[in-house]
PDB file of C-alpha atoms and ligand atoms in Angstrom:
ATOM      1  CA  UNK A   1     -15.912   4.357  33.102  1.00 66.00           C
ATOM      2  CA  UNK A   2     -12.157   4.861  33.101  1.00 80.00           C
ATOM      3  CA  UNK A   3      -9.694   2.647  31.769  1.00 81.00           C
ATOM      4  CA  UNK A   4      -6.597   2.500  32.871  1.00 95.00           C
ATOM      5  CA  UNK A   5      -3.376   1.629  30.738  1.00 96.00           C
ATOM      6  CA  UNK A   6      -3.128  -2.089  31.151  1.00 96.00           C
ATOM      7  CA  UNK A   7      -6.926  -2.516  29.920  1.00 96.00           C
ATOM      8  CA  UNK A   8      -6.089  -0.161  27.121  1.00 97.00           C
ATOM      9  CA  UNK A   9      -2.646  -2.038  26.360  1.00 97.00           C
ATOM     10  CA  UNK A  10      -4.678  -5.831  26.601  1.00 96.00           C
ATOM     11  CA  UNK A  11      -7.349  -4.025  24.136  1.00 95.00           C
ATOM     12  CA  UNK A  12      -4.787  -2.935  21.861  1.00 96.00           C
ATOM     13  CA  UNK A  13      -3.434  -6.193  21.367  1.00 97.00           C
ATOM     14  CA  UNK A  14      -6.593  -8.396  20.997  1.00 95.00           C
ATOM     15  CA  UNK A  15      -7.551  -5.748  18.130  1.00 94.00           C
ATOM     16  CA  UNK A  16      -4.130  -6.166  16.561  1.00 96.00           C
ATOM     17  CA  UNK A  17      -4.549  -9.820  17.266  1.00 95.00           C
ATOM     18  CA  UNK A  18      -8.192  -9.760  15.383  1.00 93.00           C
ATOM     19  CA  UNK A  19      -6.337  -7.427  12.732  1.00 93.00           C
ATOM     20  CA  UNK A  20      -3.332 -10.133  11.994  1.00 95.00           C
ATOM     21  CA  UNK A  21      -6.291 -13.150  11.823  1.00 93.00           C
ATOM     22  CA  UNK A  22      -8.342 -10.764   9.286  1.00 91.00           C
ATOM     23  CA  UNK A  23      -4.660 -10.222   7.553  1.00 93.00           C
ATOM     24  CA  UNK A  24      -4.262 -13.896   7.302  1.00 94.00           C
ATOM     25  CA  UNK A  25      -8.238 -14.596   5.534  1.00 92.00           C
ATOM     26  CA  UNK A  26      -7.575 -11.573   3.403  1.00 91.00           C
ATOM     27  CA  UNK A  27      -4.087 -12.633   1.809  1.00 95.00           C
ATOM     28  CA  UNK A  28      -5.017 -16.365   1.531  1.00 95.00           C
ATOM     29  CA  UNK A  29      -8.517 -15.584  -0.325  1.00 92.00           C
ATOM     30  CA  UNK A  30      -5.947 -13.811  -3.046  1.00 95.00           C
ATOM     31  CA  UNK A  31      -3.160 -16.310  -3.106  1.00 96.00           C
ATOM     32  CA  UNK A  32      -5.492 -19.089  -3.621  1.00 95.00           C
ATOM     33  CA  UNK A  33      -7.308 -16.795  -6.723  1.00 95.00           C
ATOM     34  CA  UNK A  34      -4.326 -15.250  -8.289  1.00 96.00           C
ATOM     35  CA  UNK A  35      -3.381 -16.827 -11.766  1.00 97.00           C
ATOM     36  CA  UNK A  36      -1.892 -13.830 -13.691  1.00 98.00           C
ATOM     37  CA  UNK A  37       0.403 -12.260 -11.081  1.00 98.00           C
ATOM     38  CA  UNK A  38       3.021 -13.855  -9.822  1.00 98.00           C
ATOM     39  CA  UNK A  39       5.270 -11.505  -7.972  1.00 98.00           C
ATOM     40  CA  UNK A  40       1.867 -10.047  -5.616  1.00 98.00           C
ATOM     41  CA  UNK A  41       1.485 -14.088  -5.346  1.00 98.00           C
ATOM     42  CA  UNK A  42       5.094 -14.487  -4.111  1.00 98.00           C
ATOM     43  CA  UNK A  43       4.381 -10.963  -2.382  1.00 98.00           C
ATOM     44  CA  UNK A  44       1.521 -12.269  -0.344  1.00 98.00           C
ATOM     45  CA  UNK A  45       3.049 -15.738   0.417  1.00 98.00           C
ATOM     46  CA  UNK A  46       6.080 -14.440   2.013  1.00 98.00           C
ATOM     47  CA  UNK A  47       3.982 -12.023   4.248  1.00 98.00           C
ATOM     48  CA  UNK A  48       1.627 -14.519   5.161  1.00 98.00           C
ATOM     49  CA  UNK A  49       4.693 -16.531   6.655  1.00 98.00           C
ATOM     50  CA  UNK A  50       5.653 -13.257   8.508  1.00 98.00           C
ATOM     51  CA  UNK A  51       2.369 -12.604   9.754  1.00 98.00           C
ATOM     52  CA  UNK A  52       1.736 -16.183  11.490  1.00 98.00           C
ATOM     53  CA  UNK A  53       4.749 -14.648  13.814  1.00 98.00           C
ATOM     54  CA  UNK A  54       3.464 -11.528  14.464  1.00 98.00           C
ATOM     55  CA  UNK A  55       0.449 -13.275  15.471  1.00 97.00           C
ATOM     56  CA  UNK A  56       1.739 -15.798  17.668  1.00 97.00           C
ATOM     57  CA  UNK A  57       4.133 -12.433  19.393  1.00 98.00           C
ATOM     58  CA  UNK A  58       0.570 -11.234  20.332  1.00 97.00           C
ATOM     59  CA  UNK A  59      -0.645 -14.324  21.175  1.00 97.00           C
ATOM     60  CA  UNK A  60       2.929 -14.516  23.613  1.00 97.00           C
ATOM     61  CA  UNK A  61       2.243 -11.156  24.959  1.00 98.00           C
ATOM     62  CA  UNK A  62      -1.598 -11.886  26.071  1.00 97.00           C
ATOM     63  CA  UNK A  63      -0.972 -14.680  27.718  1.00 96.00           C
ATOM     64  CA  UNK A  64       1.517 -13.102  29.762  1.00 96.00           C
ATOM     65  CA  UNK A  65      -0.716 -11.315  31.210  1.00 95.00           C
ATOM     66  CA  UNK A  66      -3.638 -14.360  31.475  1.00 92.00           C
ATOM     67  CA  UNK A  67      -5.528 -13.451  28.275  1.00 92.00           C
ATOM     68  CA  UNK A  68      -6.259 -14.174  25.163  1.00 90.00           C
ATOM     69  CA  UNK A  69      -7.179 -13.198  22.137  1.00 88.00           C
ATOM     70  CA  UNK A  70     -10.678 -12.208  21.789  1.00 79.00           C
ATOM     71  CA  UNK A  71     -13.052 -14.282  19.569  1.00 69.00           C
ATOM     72  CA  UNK A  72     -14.754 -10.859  18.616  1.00 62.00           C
ATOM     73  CA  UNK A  73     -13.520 -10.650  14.980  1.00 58.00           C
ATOM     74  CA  UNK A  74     -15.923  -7.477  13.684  1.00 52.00           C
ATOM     75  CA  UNK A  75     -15.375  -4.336  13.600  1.00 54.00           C
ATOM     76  CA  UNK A  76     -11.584  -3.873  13.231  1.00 63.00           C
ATOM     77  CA  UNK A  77     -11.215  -2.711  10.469  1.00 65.00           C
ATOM     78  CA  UNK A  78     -14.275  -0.485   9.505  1.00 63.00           C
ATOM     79  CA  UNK A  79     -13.495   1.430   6.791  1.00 61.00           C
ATOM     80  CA  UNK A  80     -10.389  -0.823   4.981  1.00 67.00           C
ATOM     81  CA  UNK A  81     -12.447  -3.530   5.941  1.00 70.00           C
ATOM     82  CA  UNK A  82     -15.609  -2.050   2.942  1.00 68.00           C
ATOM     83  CA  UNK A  83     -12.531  -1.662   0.972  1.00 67.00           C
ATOM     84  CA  UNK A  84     -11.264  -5.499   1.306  1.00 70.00           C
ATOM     85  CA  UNK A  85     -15.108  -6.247   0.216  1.00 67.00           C
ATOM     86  CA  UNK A  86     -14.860  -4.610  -2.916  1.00 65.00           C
ATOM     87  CA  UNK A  87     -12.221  -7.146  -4.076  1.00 64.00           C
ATOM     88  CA  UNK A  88     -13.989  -9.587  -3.023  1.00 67.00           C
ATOM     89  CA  UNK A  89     -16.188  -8.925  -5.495  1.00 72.00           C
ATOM     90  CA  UNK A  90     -16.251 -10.491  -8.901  1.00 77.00           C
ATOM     91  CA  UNK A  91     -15.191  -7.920 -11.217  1.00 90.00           C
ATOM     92  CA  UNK A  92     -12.893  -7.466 -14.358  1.00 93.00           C
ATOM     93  CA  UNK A  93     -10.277  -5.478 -12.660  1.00 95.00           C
ATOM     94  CA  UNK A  94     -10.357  -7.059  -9.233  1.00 95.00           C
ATOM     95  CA  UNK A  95      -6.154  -7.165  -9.253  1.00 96.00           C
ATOM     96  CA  UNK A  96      -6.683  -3.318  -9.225  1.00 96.00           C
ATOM     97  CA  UNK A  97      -8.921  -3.265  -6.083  1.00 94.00           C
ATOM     98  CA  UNK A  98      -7.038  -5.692  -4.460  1.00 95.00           C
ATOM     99  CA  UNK A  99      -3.671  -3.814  -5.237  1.00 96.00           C
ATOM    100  CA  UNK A 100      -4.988  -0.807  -3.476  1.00 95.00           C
ATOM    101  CA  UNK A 101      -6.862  -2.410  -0.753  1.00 94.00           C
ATOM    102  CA  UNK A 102      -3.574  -4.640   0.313  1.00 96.00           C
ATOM    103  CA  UNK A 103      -1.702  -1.341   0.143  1.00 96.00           C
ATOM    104  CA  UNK A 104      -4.052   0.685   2.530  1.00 95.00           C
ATOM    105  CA  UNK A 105      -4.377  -2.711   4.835  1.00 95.00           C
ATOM    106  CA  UNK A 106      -0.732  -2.787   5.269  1.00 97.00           C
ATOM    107  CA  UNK A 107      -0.459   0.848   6.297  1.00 97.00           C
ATOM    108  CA  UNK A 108      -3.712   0.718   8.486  1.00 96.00           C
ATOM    109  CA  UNK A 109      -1.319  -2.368  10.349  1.00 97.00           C
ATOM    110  CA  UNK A 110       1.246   0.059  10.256  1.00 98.00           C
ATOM    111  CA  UNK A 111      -0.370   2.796  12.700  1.00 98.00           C
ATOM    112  CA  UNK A 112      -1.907  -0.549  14.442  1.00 97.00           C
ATOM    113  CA  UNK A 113       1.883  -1.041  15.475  1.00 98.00           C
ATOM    114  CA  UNK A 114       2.919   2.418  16.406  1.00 98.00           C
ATOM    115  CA  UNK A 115       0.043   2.951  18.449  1.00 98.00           C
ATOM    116  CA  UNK A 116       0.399  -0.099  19.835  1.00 98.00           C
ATOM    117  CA  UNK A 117       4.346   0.265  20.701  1.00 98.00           C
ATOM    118  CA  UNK A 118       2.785   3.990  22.248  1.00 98.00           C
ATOM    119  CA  UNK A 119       0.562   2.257  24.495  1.00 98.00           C
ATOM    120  CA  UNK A 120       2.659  -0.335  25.599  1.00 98.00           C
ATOM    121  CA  UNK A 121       5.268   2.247  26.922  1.00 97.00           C
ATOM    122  CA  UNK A 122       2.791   4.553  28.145  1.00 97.00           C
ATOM    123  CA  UNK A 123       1.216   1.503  30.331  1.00 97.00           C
ATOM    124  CA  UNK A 124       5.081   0.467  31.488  1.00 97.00           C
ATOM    125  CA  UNK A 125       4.340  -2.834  29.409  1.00 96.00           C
ATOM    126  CA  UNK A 126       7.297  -3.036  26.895  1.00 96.00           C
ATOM    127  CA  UNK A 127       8.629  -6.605  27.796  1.00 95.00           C
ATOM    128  CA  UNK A 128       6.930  -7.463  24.158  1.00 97.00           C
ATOM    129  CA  UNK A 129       8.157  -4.137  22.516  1.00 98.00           C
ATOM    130  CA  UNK A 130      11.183  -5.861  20.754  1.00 98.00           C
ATOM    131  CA  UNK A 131       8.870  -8.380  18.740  1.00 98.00           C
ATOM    132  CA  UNK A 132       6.516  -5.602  17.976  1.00 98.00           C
ATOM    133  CA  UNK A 133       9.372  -3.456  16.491  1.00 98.00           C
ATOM    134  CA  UNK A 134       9.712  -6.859  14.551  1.00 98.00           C
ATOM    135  CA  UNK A 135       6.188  -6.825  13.453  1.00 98.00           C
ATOM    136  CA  UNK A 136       5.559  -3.264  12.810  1.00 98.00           C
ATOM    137  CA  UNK A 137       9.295  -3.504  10.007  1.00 98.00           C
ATOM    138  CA  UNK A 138       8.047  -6.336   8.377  1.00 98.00           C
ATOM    139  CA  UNK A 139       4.566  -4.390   7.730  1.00 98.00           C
ATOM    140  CA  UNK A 140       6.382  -1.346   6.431  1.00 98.00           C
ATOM    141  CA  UNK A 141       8.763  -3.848   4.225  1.00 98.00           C
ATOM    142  CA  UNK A 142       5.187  -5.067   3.024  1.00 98.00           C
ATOM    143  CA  UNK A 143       3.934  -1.578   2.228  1.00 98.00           C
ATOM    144  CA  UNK A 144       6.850  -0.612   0.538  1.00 98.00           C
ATOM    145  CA  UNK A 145       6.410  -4.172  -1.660  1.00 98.00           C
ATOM    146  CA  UNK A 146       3.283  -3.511  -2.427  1.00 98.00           C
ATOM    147  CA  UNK A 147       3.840   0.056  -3.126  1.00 98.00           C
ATOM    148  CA  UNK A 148       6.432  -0.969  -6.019  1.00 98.00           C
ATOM    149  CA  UNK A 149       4.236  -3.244  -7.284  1.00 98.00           C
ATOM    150  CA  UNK A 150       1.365  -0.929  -7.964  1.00 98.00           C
ATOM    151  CA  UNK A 151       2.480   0.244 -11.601  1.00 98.00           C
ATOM    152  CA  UNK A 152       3.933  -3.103 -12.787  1.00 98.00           C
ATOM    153  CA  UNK A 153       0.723  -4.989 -11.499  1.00 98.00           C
ATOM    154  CA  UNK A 154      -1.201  -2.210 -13.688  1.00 98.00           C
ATOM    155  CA  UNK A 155       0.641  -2.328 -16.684  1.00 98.00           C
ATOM    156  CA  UNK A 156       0.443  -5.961 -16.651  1.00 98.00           C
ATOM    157  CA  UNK A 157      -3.363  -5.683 -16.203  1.00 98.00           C
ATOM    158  CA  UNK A 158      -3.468  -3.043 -18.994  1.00 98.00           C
ATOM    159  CA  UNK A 159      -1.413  -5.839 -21.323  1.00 98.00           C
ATOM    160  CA  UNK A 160      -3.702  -8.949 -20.679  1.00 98.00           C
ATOM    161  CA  UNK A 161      -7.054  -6.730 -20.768  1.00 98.00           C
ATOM    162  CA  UNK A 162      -6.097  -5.118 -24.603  1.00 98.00           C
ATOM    163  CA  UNK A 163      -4.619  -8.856 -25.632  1.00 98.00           C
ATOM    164  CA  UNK A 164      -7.711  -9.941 -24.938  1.00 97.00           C
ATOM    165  CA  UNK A 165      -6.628 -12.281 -22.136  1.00 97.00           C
ATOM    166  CA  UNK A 166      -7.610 -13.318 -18.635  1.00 96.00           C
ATOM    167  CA  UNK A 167      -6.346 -10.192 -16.644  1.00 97.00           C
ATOM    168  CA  UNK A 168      -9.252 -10.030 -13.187  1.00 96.00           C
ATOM    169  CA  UNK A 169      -6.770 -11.632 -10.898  1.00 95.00           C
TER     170      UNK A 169
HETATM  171 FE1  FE2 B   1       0.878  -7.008   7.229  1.00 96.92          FE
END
């Protein structure tokens, strides 16, 4: 069955819709179990603030075209979304797997965003584009964040871990 570019576009944005509501679980779970790590605390909390408005730009966007977001939350994220599971998983060095796994979940929202600014041209729907330009800087800001945080976060882990202190999260 053919689609044509309005279904496609109203797909896109109930999967970036489910993506931003899995972004939200994901970055609370670690805020509310980070102890040792401050600035990917901070990190997270800012973003979270950020992504309750890209959420509600999607939210804007479906219903102005008389939908809403789908209640379907699996199978967005696939592959990142094993990754997210492994730090979610008691372990000693679960500040590692969380570093990397926040790091590919903020590019994976990146390419969310530029496909989804691609559809919405190609299916003459860009009345939303503006806010989704929004959306898609403040997930490369993130990236880059979380990027620069990847060697402090692990020589910070390296420093509890040989002190003998609590260094998991
Ligand atoms: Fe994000």
């Amino acid at each position: 069955m053919a689609l044509d570019t309005r279904a496609i576009y109203i797909t896109a944005l109930k999967n970036t819709h489910a993506l931003e509501m899995q972004a939200l679980q994901i970055m609370e779970r670690q805020i509310e179990r980070l102890e040792r790590y401050p600035e990917m605390a901070d990190a997270l909390r800012r973003h979270v603030e950020e992504t309750h408005g890209q959420r509600q730009r999607l939210e804007e966007a479906l219903s102005s075209l008389s939908e809403s977001p789908s209640t379907i939350k699996e199978g967005i994220l696939g592959f990142v979304g094993n990754m997210m599971a492994l730090g979610h998983t008691p372990a000693q060095d679960e500040i590692l797997k969380n570093t990397y796994a926040n790091h590919a979940f903020e590019n994976f929202e990146i390419a969310a965003y530029t496909s989804l600014l691609t559809i919405a041209d190609a299916a003459g729907q860009g009345a939303h584009n503006t806010g989704f330009q929004q959306s898609l800087r403040e997930e490369q800001a993130m990236a880059q964040r979380v990027n620069e945080l990847i060697k402090p976060t692990t020589l910070r882990y390296i420093e509890l871990t040989t002190a003998g202190e609590k260094a998991d999260r």
